[in-house]
Short mmCIF file of C-alpha atoms in Angstrom, two decimals:
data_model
loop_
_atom_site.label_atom_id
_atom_site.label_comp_id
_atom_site.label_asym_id
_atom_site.label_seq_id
_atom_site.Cartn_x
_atom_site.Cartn_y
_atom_site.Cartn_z
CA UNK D 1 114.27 43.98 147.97
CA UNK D 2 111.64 46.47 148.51
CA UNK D 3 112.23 49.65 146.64
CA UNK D 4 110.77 52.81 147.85
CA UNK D 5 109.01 54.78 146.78
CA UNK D 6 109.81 58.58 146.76
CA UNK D 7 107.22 60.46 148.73
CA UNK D 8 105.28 63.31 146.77
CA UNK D 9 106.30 66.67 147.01
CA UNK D 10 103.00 67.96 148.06
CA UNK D 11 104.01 71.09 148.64
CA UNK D 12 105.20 72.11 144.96
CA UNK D 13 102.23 70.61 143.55
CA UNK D 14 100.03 73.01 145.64
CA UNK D 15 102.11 75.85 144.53
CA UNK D 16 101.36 75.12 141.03
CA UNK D 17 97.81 74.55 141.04
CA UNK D 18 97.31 77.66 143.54
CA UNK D 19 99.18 79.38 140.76
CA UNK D 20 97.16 77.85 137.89
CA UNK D 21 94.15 78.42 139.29
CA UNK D 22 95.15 82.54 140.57
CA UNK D 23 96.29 83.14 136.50
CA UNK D 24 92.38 81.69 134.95
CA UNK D 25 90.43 84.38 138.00
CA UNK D 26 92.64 86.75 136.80
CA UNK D 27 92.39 85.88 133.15
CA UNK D 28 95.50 85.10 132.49
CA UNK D 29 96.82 81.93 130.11
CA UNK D 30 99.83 80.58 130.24
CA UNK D 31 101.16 80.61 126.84
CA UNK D 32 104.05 77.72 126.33
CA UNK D 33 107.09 78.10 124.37
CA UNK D 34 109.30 76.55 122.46
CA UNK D 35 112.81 75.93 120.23
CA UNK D 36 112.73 73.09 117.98
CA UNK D 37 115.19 70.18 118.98
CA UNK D 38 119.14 71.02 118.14
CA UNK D 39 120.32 73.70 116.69
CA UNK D 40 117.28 74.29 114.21
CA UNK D 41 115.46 77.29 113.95
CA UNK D 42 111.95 77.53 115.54
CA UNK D 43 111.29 80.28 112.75
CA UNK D 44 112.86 81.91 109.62
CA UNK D 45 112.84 84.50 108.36
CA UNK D 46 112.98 85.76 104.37
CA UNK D 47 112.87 89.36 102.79
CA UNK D 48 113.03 91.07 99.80
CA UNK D 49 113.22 94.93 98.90
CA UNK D 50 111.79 96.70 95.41
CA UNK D 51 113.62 100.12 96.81
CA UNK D 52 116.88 101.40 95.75
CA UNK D 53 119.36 102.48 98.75
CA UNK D 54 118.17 106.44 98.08
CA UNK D 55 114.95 106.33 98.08
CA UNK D 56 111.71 108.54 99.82
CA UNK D 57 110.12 104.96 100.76
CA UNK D 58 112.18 102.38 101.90
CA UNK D 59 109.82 98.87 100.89
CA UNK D 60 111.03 95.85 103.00
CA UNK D 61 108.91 92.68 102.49
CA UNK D 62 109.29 90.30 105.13
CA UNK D 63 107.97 86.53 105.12
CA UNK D 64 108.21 84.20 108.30
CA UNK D 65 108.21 80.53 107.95
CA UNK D 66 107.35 78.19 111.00
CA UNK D 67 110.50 76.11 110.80
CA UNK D 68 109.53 73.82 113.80
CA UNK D 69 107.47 70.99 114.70
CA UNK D 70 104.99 72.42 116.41
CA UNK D 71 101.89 74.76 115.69
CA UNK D 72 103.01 78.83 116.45
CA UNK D 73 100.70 81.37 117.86
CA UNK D 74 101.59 84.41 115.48
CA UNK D 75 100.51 86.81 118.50
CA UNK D 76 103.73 85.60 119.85
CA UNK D 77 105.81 86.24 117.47
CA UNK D 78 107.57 89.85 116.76
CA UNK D 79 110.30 90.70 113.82
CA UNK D 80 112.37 93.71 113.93
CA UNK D 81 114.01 95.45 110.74
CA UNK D 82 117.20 97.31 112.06
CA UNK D 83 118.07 100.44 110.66
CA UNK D 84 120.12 104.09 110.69
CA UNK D 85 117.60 107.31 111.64
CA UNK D 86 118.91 109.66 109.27
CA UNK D 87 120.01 112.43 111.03
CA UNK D 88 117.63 111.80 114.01
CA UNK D 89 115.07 112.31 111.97
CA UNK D 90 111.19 110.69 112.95
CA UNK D 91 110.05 108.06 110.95
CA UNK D 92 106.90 106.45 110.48
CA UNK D 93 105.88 103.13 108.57
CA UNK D 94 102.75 101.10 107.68
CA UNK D 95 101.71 97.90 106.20
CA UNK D 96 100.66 97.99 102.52
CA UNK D 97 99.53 94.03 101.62
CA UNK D 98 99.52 91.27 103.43
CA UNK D 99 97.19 88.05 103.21
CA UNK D 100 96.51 88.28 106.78
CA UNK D 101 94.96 91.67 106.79
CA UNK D 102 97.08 94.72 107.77
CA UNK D 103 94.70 95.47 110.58
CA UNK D 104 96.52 92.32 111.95
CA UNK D 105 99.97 93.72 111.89
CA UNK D 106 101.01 95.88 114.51
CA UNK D 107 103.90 98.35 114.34
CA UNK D 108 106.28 99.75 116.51
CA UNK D 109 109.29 102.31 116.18
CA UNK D 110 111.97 102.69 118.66
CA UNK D 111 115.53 103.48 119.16
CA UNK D 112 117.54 101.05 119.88
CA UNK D 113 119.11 100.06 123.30
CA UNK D 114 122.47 99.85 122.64
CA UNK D 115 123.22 101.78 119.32
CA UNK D 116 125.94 99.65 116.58
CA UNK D 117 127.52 101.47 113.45
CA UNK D 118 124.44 100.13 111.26
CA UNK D 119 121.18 100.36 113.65
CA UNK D 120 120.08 102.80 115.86
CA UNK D 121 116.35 102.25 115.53
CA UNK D 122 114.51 99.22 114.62
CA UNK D 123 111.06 98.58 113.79
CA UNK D 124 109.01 96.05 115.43
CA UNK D 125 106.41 93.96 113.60
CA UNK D 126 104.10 92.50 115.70
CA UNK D 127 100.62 90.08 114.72
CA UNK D 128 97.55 90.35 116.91
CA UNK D 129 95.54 87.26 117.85
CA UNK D 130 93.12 87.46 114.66
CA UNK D 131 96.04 87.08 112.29
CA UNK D 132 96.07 83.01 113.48
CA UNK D 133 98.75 80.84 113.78
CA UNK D 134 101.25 78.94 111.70
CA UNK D 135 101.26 74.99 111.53
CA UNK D 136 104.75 72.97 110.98
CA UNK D 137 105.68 74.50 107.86
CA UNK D 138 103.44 76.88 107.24
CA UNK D 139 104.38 80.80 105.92
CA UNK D 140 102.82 84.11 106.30
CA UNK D 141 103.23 84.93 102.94
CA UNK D 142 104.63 88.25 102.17
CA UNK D 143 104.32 91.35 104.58
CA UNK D 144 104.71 94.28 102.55
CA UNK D 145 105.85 97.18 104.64
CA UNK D 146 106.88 100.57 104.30
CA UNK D 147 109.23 102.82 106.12
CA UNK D 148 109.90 106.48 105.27
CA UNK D 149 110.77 109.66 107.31
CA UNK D 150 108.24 112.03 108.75
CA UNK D 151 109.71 115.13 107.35
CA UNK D 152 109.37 113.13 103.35
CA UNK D 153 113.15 113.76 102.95
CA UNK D 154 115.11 111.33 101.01
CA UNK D 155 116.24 108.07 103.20
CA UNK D 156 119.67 106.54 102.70
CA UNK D 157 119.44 102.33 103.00
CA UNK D 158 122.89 101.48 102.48
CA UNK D 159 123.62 102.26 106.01
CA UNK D 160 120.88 100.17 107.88
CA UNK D 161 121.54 96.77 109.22
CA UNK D 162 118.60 94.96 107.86
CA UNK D 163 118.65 96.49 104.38
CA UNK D 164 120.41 94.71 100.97
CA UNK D 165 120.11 96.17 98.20
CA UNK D 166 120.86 92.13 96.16
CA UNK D 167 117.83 90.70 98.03
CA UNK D 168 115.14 91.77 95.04
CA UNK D 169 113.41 88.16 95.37
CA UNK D 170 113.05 86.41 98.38
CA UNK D 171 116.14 85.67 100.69
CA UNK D 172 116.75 84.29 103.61
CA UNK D 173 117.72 86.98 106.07
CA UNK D 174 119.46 87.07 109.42
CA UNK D 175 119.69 90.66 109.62
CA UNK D 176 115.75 90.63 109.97
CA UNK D 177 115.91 89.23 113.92
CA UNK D 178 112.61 87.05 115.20
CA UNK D 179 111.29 86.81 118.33
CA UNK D 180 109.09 84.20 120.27
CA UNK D 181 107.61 84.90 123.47
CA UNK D 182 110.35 87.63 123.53
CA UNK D 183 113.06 84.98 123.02
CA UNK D 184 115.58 85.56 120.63
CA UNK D 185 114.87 82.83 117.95
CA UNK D 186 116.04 83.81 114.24
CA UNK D 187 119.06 86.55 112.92
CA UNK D 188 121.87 88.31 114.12
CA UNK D 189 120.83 91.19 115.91
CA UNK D 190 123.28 94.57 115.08
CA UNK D 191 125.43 93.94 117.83
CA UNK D 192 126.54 90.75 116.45
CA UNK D 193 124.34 88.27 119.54
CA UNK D 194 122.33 85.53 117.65
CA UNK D 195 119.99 82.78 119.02
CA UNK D 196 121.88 80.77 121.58
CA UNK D 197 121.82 77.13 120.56
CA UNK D 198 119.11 74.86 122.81
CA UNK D 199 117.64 78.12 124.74
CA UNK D 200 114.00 77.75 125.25
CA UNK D 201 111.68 80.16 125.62
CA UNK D 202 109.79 79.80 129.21
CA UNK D 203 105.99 79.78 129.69
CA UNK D 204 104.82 83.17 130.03
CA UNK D 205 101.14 84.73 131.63
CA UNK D 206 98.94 86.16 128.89
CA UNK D 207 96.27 87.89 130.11
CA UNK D 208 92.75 87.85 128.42
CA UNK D 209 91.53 91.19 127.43
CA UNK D 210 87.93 91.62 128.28
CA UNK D 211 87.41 95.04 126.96
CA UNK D 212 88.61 96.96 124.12
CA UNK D 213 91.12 99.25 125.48
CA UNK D 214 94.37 97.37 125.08
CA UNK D 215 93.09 94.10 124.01
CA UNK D 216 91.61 93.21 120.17
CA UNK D 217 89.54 95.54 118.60
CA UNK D 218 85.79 94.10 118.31
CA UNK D 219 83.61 93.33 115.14
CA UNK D 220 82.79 96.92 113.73
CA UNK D 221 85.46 99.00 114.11
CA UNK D 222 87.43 101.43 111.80
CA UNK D 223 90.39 103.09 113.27
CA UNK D 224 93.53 105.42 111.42
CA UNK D 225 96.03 107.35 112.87
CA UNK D 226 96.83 108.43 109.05
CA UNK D 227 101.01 106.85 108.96
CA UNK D 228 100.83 107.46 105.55
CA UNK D 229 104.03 108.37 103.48
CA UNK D 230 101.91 110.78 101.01
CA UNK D 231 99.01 111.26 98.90
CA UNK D 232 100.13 108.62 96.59
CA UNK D 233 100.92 105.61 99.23
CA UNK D 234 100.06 102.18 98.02
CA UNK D 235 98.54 102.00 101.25
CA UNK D 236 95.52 104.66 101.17
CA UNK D 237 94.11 102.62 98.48
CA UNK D 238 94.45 98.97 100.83
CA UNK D 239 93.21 101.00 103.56
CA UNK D 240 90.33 102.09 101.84
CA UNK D 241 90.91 105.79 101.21
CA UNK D 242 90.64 108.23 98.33
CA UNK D 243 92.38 111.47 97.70
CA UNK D 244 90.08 113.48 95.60
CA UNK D 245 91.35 115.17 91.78
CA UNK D 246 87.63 115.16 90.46
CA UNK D 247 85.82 117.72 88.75
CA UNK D 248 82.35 118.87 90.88
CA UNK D 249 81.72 121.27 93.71
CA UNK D 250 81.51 122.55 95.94
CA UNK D 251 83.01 125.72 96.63
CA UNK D 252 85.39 126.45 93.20
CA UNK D 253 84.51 123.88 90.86
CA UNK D 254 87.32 121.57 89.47
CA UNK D 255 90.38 122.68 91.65
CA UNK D 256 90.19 119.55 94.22
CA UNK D 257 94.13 118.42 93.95
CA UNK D 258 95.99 115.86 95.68
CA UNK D 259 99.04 118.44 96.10
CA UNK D 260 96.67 119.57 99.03
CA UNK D 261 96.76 116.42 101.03
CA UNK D 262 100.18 115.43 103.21
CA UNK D 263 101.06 113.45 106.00
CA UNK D 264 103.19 115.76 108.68
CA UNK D 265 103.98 114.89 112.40
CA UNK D 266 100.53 114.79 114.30
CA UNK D 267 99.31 116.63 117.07
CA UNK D 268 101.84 115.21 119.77
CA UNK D 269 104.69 115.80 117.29
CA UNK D 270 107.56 112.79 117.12
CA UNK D 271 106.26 110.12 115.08
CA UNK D 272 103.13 110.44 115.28
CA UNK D 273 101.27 112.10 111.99
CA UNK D 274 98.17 113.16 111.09
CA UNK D 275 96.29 114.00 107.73
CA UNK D 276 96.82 117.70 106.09
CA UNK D 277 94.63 119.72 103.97
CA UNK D 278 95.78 122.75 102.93
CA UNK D 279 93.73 124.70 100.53
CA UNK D 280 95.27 127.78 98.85
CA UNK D 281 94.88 130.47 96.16
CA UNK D 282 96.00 133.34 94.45
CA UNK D 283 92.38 134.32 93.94
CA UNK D 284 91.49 133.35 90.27
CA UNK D 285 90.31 129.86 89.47
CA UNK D 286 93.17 129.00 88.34
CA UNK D 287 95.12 129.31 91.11
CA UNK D 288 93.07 127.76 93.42
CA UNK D 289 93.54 124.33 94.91
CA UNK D 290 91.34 122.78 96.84
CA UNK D 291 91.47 119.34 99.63
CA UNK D 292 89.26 116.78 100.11
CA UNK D 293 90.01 112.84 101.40
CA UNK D 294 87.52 110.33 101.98
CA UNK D 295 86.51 107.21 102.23
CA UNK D 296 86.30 105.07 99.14
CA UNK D 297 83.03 103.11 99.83
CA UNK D 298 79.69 104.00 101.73
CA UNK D 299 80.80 102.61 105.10
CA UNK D 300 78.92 104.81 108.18
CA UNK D 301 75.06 103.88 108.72
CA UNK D 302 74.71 104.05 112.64
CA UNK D 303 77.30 104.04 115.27
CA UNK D 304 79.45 106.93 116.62
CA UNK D 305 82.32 108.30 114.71
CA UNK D 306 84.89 110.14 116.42
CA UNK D 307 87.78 112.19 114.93
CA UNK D 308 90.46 114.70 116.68
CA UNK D 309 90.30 117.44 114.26
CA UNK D 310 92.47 120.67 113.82
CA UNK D 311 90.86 123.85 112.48
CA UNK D 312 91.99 127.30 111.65
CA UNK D 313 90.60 130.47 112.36
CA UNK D 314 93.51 132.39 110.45
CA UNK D 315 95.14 131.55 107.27
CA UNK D 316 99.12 129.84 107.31
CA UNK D 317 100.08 132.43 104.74
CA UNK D 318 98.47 135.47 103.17
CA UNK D 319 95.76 137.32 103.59
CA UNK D 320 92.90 136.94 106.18
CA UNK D 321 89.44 137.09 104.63
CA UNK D 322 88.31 134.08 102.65
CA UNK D 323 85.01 132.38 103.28
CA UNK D 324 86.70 129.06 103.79
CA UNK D 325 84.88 125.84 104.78
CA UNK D 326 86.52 123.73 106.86
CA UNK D 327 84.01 119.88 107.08
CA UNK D 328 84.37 116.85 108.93
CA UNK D 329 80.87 114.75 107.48
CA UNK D 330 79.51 111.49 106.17
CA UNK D 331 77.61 111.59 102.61
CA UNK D 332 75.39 109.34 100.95
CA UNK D 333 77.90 108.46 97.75
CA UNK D 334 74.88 109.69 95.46
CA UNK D 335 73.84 112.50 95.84
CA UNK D 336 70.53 111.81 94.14
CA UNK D 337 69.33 108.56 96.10
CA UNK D 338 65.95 108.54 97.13
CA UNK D 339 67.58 107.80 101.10
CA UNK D 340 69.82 110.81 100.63
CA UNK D 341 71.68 110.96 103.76
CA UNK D 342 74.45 113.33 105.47
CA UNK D 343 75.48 114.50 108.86
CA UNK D 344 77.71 117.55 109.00
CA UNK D 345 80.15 119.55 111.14
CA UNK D 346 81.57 122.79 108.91
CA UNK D 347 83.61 125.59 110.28
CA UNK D 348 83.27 128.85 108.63
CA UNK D 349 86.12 131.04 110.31
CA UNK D 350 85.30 134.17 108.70
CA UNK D 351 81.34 133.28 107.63
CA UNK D 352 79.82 132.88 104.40
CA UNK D 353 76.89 132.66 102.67
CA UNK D 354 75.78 136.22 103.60
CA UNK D 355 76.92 135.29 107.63
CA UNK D 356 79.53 136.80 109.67
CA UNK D 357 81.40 134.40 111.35
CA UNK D 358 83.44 132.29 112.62
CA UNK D 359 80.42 130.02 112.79
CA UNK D 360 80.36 125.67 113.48
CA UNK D 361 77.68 124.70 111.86
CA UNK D 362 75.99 121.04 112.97
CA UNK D 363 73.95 119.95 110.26
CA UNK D 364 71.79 116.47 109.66
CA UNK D 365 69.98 116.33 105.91
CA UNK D 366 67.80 114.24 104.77
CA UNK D 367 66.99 115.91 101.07
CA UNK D 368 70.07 118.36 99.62
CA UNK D 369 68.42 118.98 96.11
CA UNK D 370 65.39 120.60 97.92
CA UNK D 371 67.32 121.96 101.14
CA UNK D 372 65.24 119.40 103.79
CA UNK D 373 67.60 119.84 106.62
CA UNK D 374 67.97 120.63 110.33
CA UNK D 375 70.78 122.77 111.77
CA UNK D 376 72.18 124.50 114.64
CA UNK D 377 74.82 127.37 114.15
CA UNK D 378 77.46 128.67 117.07
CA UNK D 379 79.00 131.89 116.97
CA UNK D 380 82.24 131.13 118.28
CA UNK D 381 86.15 130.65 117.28
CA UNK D 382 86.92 126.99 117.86
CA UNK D 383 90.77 127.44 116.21
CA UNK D 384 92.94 125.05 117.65
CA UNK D 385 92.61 120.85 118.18
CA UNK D 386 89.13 119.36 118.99
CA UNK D 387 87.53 115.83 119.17
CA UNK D 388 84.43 116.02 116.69
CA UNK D 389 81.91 113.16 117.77
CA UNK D 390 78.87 112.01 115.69
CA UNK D 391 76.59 109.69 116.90
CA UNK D 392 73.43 108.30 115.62
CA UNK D 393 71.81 105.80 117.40
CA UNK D 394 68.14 104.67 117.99
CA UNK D 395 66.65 107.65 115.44
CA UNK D 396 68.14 110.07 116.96
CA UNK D 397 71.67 111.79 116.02
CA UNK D 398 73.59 114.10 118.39
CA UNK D 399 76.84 116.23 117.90
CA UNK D 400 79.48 116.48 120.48
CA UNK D 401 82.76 118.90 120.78
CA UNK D 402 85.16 117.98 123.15
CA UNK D 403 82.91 115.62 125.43
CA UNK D 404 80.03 118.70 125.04
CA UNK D 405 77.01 117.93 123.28
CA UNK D 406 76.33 120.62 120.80
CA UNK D 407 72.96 119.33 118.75
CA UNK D 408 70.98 116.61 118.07
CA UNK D 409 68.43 115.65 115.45
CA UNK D 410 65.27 113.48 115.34
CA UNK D 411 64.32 110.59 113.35
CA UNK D 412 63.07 112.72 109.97
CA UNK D 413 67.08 113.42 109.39
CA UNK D 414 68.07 110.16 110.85
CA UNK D 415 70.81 107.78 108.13
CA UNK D 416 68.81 105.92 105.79
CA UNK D 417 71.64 104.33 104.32
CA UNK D 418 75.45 104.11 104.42
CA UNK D 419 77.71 107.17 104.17
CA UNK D 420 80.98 108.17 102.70
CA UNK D 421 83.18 109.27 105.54
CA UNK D 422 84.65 112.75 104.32
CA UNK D 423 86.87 115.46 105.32
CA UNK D 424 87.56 118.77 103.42
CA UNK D 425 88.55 122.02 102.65
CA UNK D 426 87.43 124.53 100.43
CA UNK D 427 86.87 128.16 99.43
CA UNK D 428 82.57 129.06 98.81
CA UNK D 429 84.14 131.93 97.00
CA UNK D 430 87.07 133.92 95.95
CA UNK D 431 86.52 137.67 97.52
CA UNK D 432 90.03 139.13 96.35
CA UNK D 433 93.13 138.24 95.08
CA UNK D 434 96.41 137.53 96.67
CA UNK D 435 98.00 134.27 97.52
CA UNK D 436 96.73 133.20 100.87
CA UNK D 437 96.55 129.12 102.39
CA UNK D 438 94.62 127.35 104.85
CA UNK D 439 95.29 124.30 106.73
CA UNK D 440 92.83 121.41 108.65
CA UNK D 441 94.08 118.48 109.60
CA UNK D 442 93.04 114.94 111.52
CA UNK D 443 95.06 113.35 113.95
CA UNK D 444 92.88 110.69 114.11
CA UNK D 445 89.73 109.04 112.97
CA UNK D 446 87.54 106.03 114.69
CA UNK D 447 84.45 104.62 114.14
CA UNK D 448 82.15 102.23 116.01
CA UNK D 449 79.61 100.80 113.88
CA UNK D 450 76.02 100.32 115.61
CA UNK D 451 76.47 101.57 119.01
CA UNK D 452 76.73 104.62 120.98
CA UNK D 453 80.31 105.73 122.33
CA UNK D 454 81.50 108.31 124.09
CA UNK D 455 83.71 110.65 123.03
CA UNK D 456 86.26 109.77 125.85
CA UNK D 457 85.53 106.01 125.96
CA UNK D 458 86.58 106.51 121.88
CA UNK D 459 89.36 108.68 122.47
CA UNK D 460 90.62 105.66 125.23
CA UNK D 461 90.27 103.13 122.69
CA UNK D 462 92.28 104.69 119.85
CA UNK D 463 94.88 105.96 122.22
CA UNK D 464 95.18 102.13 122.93
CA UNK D 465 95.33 101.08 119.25
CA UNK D 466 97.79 103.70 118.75
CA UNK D 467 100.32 102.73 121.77
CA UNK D 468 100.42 99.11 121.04
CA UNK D 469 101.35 99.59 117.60
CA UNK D 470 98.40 99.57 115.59
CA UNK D 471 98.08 102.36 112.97
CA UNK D 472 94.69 100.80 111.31
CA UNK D 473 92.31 98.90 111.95
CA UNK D 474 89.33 97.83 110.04
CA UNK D 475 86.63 95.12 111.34
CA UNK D 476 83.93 96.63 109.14
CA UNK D 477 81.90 93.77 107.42
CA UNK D 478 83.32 93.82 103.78
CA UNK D 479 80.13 93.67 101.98
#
């Protein structure tokens, strides 16, 4: 007997390869999914804590372990830590080690959907495509992580869902949830739903980013919305930052203090934070503190840097008066190299130096022990929140102000080698006494190595970083 065959269903298989082929012109992959076989986990998930339950800085270390037969994209994963917002309070967290780089990790904060007696917020911990995958077997090694609230009050642990205060080496955790392709995979989440047994995650579009805005930040870039928890965060130091308590001027020698730097909520408010100066004094030496936080290696040479940058035209407290400089610059870290190099923006509120102000001075030097420099001076209050651009390019270096150029400079005063990035605060001198305190801060800093920007086109790009979770990001060649 004849069997027949079926006849092909012609019609399906033109959907799919009209559908295949409409998802590669749009640039779009599809990115297939998977559970292992049974009941076994696709992923695990282990954690330890170094934090007691009362602490300013909660430290959860997470580690996920690819528990399946199969090799998994870490882009596709995501891991949420569940946890109580004291008091509604706004909290912010960043990554302080991890072998994969924490410009790979991405993090998000958000309340959660349906609140439970132990989580009303969770954060999200996602991987971007140059953190790699994970082969059968293979681990992450250990995310460190820190969580803390905005305001720096005390946090209390022992009522958040994904906390234990037992787990000081590493545990296996189900109260740390994973998450493949947006599939439940690993924990029980604070409502009590875990993975359902056999459920497999569906093939799902990802589209190709061909630009920078929204997709993975390119070779040469240094980005940092400043999520810091204080001066003193582990972090700074990973992150390549210093917080300066040396002797040296300028303005009053020796009274550069740590105490001046903090990490409040940033220019939008919420979560966001920014970087605070806040220089003060009584008006004696003594009394004076002073702010300055930079970079901790020569890392600008050409490019455009970008920064959104509060200044003051009036003190917070006290007194108005002092001859207060308020800088946003890169420095050559020696200050007697024979390629000296800086590039300046300093805002003098009230003047100084024999000026009246306020006065923004734009300044490009090439020589500072024998004053070889060019500069342009405005007469004009610029209190309030601006985006400070710097970009040299081609031997020639031009200052911008909100989109606006404001100066450039030729090739004589062009970078001749790489450059601290700085920002600061100080007094040039201490005209009467009375305690009195300034603030500057920076919401956010970025920096494109070798090419020109502009200012918007930079503001687009961090705002982009910044939404999809990424706090820093640092592509810089490490030499």
């Amino acid at each position: 007997m004849t069997r027949r065959r079926p006849t092909p269903r012609r019609g399906r298989r033109t959907l799919v390869i009209l559908l295949a082929v409409g998802l590669i012109a749009t640039g779009a992959v599809l990115s297939f999914r998977w559970r292992s076989a049974g009941s076994d986990p696709v992923l695990t998930v282990r954690y330890r804590t170094d934090a007691p339950a009362a602490t300013d800085v909660a430290h959860p270390w997470l580690e996920v372990i690819n528990t399946s037969d199969r090799t998994v994209d870490l882009r596709d994963v995501t891991l949420r830590y569940h946890y109580t917002a004291d008091g509604g309070a706004a909290y912010g967290a960043n990554c302080v080690q991890t072998a994969l780089r924490c410009s790979n990790i991405t993090l998000k904060i958000a309340a959660a959907k349906t609140r439970a007696p132990k989580a009303d917020h969770y954060l999200q911990i996602g991987f971007t495509g140059s953190a790699g995958s994970l082969e059968p077997g293979g681990t992450s090694q250990g995310i460190g992580l820190q969580l803390y609230r905005v305001d720096h009050r005390q946090m209390e642990q022992a009522n958040d869902h994904s906390f234990n205060a037992e787990d000081t080496t590493y545990q296996e955790s189900e109260r740390v949830t994973a998450y493949l392709g947006g599939t439940h995979v690993w924990g029980e989440e604070p409502d009590g739903e875990t993975p359902t047994a056999g459920k497999s995650p569906t093939a799902v579009p990802r589209t190709s980013a061909s630009g920078h805005a929204g997709g993975e930040p390119p070779a040469g870039v240094l980005f940092d919305d400043f999520a810091y928890s204080g001066p003193g965060d582990p972090a700074l130091t990973s992150h390549g930052w210093e917080v300066r308590e040396s002797e040296g001027g300028p303005g009053i020698k020796g009274t550069w203090s740590s105490k001046a730097i903090s990490f409040p909520a940033g220019e939008a408010g919420g979560s966001g934070q920014a970087l605070r100066l806040e220089a003060g004094t009584d008006g004696t030496e003594e009394g004076t503190r002073q702010a300055e936080f930079h970079s901790s290696r020569p890392v600008f040479l050409t490019g455009t840097l970008v920064a959104r940058v509060y200044l003051s035209d009036k003190p917070v407290s006290g007194k108005d008066g002092d001859h207060i400089a308020q800088s946003f610059f890169a420095i050559s870290p020696d200050h007697e190299s024979t390629k000296y190099s800086e590039l300046d923006y300093e805002y003098l509120p009230n003047g100084g130096w024999g000026r009246y102000g306020p006065l923004l001075d734009t300044t490009s030097w090439r020589d500072a022990g024998r004053g070889d420099r060019v500069t342009r001076s405005r007469n004009q209050k610029f209190g309030g929140w601006h985006t400070l651009a710097v970009t040299a390019v081609g031997g020639t270096t031009t200052y911008s102000v909100d989109g606006q150029q404001v100066f450039t400079s030729g090739s004589r005063h062009f970078p001749r080698e790489r450059m601290n990035i700085d920002v600061s605060s100080w007094f040039i001198d201490l005209p009467f006494k009375g305690s009195r305190s300034w603030e500057m801060k920076v919401d956010w800093l970025y920096y494109r190595s070798g090419e020109a920007m502009s200012a918007q086109d930079a503001e687009g790009a961090a705002a982009a970083l910044a939404a999809g979770g990424t706090h820093y990001v640092n592509t810089l060649p490490t030499e």
